[in-house]
XYZ file of C-alpha atoms in Angstrom:
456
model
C 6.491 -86.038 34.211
C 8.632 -86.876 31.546
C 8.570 -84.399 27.997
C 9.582 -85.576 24.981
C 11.100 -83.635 21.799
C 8.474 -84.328 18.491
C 9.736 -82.388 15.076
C 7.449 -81.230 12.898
C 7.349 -82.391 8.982
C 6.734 -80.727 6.141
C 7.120 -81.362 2.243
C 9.518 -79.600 -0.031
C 10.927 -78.155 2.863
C 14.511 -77.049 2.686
C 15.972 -76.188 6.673
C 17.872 -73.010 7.245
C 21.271 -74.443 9.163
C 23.234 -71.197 8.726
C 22.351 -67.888 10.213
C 19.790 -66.038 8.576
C 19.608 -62.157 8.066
C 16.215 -62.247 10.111
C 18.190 -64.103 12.735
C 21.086 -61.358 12.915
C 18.129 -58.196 12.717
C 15.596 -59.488 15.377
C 17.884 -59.583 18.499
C 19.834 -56.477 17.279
C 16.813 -54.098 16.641
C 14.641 -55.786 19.930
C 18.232 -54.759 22.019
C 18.106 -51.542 20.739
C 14.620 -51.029 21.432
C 15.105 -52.150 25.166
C 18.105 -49.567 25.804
C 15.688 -46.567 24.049
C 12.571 -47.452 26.142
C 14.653 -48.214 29.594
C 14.699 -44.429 30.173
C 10.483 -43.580 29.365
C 9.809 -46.276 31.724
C 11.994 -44.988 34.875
C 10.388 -41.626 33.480
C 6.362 -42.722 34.144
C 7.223 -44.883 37.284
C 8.627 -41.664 38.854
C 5.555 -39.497 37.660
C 3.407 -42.529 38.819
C 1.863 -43.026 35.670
C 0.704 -46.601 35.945
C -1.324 -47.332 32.397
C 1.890 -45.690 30.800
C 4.336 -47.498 32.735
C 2.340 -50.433 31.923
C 2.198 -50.291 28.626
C 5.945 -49.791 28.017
C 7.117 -52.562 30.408
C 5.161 -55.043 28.663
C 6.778 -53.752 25.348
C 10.321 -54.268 27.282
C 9.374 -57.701 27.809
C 7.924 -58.636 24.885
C 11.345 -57.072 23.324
C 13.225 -58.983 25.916
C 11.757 -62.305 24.841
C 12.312 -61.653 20.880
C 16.214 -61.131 22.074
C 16.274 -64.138 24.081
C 14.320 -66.704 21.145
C 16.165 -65.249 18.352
C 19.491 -65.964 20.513
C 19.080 -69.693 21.890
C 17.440 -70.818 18.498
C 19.082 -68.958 15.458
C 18.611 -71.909 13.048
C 16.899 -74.924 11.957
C 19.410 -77.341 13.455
C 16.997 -78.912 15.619
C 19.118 -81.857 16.828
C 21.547 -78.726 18.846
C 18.372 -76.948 19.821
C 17.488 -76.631 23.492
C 14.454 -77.671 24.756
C 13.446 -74.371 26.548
C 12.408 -76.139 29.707
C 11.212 -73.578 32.485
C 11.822 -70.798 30.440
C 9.427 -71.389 27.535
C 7.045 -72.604 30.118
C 7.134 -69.160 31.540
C 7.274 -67.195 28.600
C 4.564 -68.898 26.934
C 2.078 -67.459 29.247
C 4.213 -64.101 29.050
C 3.005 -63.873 25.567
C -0.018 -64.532 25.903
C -0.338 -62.060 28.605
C 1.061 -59.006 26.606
C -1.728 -58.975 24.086
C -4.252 -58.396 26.916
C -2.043 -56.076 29.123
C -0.917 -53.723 25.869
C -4.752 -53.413 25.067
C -5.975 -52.436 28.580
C -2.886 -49.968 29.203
C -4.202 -48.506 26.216
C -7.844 -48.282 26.587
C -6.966 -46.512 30.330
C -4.682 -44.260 28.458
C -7.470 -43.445 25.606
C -10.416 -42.784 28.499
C -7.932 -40.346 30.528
C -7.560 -38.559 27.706
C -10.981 -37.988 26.760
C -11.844 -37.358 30.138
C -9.519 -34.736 30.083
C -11.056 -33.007 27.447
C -14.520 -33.263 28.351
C -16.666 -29.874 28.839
C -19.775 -31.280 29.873
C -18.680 -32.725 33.274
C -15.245 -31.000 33.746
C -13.650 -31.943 37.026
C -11.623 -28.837 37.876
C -10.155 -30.588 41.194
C -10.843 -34.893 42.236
C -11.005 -35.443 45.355
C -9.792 -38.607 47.501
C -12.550 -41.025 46.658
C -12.729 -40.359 43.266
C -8.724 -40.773 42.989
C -9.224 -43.778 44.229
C -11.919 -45.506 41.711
C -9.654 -44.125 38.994
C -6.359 -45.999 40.144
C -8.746 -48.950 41.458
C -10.022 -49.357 37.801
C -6.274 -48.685 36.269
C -5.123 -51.460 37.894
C -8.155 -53.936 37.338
C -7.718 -53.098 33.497
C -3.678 -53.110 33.568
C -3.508 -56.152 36.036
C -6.836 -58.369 35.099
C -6.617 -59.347 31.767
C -3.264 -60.881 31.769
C -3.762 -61.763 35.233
C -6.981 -63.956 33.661
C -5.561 -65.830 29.890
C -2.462 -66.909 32.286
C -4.755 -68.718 34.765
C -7.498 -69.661 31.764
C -4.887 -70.714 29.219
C -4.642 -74.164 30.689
C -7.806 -75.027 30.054
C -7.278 -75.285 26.322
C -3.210 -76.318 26.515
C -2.857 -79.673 24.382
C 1.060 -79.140 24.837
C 3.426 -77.652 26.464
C 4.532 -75.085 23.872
C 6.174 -74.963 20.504
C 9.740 -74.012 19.395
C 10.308 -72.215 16.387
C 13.101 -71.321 14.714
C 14.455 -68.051 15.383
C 10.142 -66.878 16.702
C 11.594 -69.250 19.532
C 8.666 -70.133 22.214
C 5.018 -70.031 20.950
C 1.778 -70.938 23.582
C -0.050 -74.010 22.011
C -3.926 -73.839 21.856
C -6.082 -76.311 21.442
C -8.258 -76.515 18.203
C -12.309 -76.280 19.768
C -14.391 -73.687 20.285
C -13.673 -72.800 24.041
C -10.383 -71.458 22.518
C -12.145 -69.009 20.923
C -14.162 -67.374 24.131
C -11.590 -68.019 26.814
C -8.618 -67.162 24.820
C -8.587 -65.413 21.186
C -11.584 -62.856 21.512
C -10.806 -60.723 24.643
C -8.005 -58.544 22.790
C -10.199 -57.420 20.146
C -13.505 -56.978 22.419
C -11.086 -54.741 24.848
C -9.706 -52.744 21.519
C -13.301 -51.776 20.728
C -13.672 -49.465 23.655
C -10.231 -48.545 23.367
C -10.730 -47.590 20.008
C -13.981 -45.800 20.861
C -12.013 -43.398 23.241
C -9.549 -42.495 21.071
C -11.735 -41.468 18.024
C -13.997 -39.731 20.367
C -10.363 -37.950 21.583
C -9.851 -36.554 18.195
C -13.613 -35.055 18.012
C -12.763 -33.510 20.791
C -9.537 -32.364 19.862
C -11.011 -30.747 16.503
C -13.785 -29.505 18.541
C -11.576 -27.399 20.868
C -8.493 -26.691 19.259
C -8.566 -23.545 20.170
C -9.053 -23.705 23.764
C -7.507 -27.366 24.017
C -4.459 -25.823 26.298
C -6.981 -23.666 28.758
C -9.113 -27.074 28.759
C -6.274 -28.974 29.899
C -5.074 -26.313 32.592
C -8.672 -26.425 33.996
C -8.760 -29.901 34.286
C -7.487 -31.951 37.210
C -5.074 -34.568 34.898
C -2.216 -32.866 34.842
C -1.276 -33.051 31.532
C 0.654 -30.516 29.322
C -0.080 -30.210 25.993
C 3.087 -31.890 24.640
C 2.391 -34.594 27.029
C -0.766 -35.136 26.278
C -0.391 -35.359 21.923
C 2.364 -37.633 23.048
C 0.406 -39.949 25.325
C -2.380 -39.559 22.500
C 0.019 -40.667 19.511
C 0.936 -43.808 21.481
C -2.012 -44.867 22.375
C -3.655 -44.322 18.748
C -0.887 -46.197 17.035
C -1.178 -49.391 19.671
C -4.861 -49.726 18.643
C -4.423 -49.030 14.932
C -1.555 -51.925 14.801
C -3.254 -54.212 17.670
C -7.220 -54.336 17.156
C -6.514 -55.221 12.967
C -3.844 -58.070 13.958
C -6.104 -59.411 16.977
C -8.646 -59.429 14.508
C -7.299 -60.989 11.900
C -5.755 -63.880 14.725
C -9.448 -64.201 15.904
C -10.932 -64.628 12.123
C -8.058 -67.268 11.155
C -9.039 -69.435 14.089
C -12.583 -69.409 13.957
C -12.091 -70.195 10.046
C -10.148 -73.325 10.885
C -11.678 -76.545 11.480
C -12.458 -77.370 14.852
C -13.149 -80.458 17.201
C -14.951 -81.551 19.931
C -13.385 -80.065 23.499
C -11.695 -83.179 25.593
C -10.551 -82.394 28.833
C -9.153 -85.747 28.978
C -7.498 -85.489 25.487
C -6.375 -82.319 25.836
C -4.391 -82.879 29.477
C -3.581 -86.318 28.745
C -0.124 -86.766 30.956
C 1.240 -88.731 28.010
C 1.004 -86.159 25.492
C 0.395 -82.912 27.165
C 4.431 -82.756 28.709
C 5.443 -82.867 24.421
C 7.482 -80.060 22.468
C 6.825 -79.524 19.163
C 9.884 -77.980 17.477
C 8.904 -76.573 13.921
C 11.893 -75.091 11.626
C 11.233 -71.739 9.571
C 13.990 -71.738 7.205
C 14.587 -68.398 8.110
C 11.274 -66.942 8.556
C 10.081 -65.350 11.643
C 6.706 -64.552 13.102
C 4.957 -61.346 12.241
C 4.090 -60.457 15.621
C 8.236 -60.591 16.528
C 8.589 -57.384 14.156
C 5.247 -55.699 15.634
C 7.311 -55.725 19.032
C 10.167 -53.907 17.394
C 7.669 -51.657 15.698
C 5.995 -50.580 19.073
C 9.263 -50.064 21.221
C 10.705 -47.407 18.222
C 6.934 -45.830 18.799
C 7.356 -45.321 22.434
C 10.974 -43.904 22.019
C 9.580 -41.313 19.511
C 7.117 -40.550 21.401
C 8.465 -40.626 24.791
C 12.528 -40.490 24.311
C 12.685 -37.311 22.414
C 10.657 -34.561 24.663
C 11.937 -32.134 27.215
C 11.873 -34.412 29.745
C 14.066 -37.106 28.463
C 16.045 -35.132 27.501
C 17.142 -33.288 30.973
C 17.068 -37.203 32.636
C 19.769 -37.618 29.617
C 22.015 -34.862 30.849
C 21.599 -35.614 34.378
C 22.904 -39.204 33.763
C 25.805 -38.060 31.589
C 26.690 -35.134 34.295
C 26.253 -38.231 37.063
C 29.060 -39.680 35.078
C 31.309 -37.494 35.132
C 31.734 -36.455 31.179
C 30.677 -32.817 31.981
C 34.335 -32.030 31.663
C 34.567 -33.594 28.291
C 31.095 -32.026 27.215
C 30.566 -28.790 29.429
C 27.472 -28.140 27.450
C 25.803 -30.995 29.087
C 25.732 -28.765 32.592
C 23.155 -26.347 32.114
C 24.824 -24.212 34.461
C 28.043 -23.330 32.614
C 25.552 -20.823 30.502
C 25.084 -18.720 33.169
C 26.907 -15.671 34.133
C 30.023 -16.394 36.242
C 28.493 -14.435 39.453
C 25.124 -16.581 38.687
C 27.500 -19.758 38.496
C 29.677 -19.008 41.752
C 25.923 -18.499 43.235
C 24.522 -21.406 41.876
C 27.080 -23.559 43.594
C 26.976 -21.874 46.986
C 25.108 -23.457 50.314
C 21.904 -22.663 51.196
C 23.698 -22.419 54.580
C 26.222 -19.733 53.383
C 23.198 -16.898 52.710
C 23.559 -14.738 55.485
C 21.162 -11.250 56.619
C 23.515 -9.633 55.153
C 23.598 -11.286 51.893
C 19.749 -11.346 51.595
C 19.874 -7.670 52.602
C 22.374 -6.876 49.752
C 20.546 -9.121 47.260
C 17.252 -7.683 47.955
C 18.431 -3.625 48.454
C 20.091 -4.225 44.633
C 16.884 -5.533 43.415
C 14.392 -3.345 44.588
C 16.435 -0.488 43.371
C 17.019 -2.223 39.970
C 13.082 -2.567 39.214
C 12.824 1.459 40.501
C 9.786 0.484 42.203
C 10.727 1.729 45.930
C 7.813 4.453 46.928
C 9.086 7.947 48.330
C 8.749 7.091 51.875
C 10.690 3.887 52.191
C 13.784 5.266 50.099
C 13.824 8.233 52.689
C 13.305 5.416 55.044
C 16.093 3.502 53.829
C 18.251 6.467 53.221
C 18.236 9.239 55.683
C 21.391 10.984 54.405
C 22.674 10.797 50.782
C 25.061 7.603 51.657
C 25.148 5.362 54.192
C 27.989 5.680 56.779
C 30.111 3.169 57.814
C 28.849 1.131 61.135
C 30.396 2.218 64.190
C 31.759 5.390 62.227
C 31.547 8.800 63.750
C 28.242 11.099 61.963
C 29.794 13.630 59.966
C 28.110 17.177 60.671
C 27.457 18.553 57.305
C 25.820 15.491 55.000
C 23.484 17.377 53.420
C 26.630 19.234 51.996
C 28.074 16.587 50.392
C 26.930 15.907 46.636
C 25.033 12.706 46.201
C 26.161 9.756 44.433
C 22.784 8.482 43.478
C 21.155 9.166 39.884
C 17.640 10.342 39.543
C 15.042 7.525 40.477
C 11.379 8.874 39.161
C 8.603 7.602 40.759
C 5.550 6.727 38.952
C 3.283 6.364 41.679
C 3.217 6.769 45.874
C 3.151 3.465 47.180
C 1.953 3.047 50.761
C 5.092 3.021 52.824
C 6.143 -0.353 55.259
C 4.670 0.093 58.760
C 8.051 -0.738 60.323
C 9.825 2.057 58.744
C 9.641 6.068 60.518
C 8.122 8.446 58.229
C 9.177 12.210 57.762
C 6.986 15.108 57.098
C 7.890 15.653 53.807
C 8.337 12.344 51.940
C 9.400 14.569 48.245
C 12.036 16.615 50.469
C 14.491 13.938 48.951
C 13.493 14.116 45.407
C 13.942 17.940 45.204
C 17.756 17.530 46.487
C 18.604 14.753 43.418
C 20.343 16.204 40.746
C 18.669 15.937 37.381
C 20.016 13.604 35.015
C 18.688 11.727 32.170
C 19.282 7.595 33.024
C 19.296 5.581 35.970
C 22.238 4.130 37.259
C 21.794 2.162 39.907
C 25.007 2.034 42.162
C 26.695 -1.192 43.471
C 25.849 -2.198 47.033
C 29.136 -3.195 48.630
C 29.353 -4.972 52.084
C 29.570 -1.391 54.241
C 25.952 -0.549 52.784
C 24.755 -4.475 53.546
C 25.750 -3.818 57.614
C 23.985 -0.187 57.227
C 20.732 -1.873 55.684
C 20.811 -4.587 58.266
C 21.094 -1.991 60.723
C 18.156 0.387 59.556
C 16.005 -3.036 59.301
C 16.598 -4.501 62.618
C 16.055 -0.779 64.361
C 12.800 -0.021 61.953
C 10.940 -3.554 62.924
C 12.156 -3.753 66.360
């Protein structure tokens, strides 16, 4: 089929050939938007968030497109316009699709969340089946809707599409009253419930404030707090901006005049292949600024919590400027024996090591009972492996401070026992602090020794 280029008229009209400021602002803000949101999105797809991830990709694209339009058709020179074949035929339905797809991401995200907070039927763990109606239903409200006004929009196209100025592509719709049920009042009916979730959310939130956080650690969702006022605040701003606008969208058509439904007129080949470009002398859609105005809510939202901002510093390290910021690797605040072990192989800790690491430890808390220190230590210090035993240790003054027990804790079965388990305490000198002394690497082979003799 052949398409043909029609301009639309209109009196007293004065076109916009120069760039306009709303021509220079719409494809800078939507860019910026795209970069902000780029790093919630990779965010929910890893946590497998679907009505989340949802929700922002369709914001991305709707974003995408205002960049593209505002790009290709700055101006009302109509004559160097081009005629958006293919790509207006695919974004056309794109748009239309958002509305829907924005509205049921957002009534999934609104029912989770009063789920989550609901005493009377608390589900402390789901199982497999009922995982599985809940990401069934996800996707039939995330994936239906559009999936449905892209297929049904056809059946009331009189046109290909329109081209305005700057707005760029625009879905045409036929004038009757089938436009109304198949195509303008499914956002707002799907709103309503949406809307219904997230007021009863807030009851609930006022109801138990002050056992909201032990609600949500009882429940099987998953959700943090912060996570959950974040997911909240998105999805209550989405329905406050989109269930007035679809509204008002649905009230404008229904006020204007409409005629008789004509298959045959409508899909007539010799009109239907037609694009109607329209100049704006500047002026852009509303609904091209409510895209903007959603992507800097997800960012807000999203782009600024604990999260996102530990996937910032991990991309920055990945690029190397750790060496011109080293306050982007969390590890350069950490002692330097914590950093040298931070940075060691999992390969390179030894029996020894573990025995060192866990001897200084135990003695550190000063939790080790009376019978596994005189386990651990039959003489006041260890002797060197392989060493001859010197005949007078008791002799020899200890090197160990005072270490009080507070209680007798049942000893390990592996370890001997003596008779007496306080003879050791009665030969420590009295002193008033704990020091704890450093376990070098003779000690580590002298532990590893006592160990592997006690539990063989």
């Amino acid at each position: 089929m052949s398409s043909s280029n029609s301009t639309a008229s209109m009196d007293g009209f004065v076109p916009e050939m120069g760039i306009s400021p709303a021509a220079i602002a719409v494809p800078l803000l939507s860019l910026f938007t795209i970069f902000l949101d780029i790093p919630a999105l990779i965010w929910h797809i890893k946590n497998r968030n679907l009505p989340a991830g949802n929700l922002i990709l369709w914001i991305l694209v709707s974003n995408l497109m205002n960049l593209t339009n505002a790009l290709l058709w700055p101006n009302d020179n109509i004559p160097t316009w081009f005629s958006g074949t293919i790509l207006c035929d695919v974004e056309v339905k794109l748009d239309l699709a958002a509305s829907l797809a924005l509205v049921g991401s957002v009534l999934c995200i609104t029912r989770a969340l009063a789920r989550a907070l609901n005493t009377s039927k608390p589900v402390i763990s789901s199982t497999g089946q009922q995982r599985f109606r809940r990401n069934l239903l996800d996707c039939a409200l995330c994936f239906g809707p559009p999936g449905y006004i892209i297929v049904i929009h056809y059946v009331v196209q009189p046109s290909r599409y329109y081209l305005f100025a700057i707005s760029g592509c625009t879905p045409s719709v036929d004038d009757s009253w089938p436009s109304l049920i198949l195509i303008f009042i499914w956002a707002p009916l799907l709103s309503l419930p949406a809307a219904y979730y997230a007021l009863l959310t807030i009851h609930r939130l006022r109801k138990y404030r002050r056992d909201f956080a032990a609600i949500l650690a009882s429940s099987s969702s998953g959700l943090t707090r912060s996570r959950f006022l974040r997911l909240f605040a998105v999805a209550f701003i989405v329905v406050a901006i989109v269930l007035p606008v679809q509204s008002y969208i649905l009230y404008t058509n229904a006020m204007f005049p409409q005629v008789p439904y004509s298959w045959a007129a409508i899909h007539d080949p010799a009109a239907w292949n037609d694009i109607i470009m329209v100049p704006t002398a500047g002026a852009v859609a509303f609904d091209r600024w409510i895209r903007i105005a959603l992507g800097a809510v997800v960012f807000l939202c999203f782009g600024t919590g604990k999260e996102a901002t530990r996937m910032y510093k991990a991309w920055l390290c990945t690029l190397g400027l750790t060496r011109c910021f080293p306050s982007l690797d969390d590890s350069s605040r950490l002692p330097s024996h914590q950093r040298r072990r931070a940075r060691r192989s999992p390969a390179r800790d030894t029996l020894k090591d573990k025995a060192a690491s866990l001897f200084s430890s135990t003695f550190s808390r000063s939790s080790l009972s009376s019978s596994t220190l005189s386990a651990h230590e039959p003489a006041q210090s260890f002797p060197r492996v392989g060493a001859e035993p010197q005949p007078d240790a008791e002799a020899e003054k200890p090197t160990r401070a005072t270490v009080r027990p507070t209680a007798l804790e049942p000893p390990l079965p592996c370890m001997p026992q003596r008779e007496d388990p306080w003879s050791w305490f009665y030969r420590l000198p009295r002193r008033g602090h704990v020091q704890v002394p450093r376990l070098d690497e003779e000690r580590a082979d002298a532990v590893v020794v006592v160990l592997r003799r006690g539990c063989a």
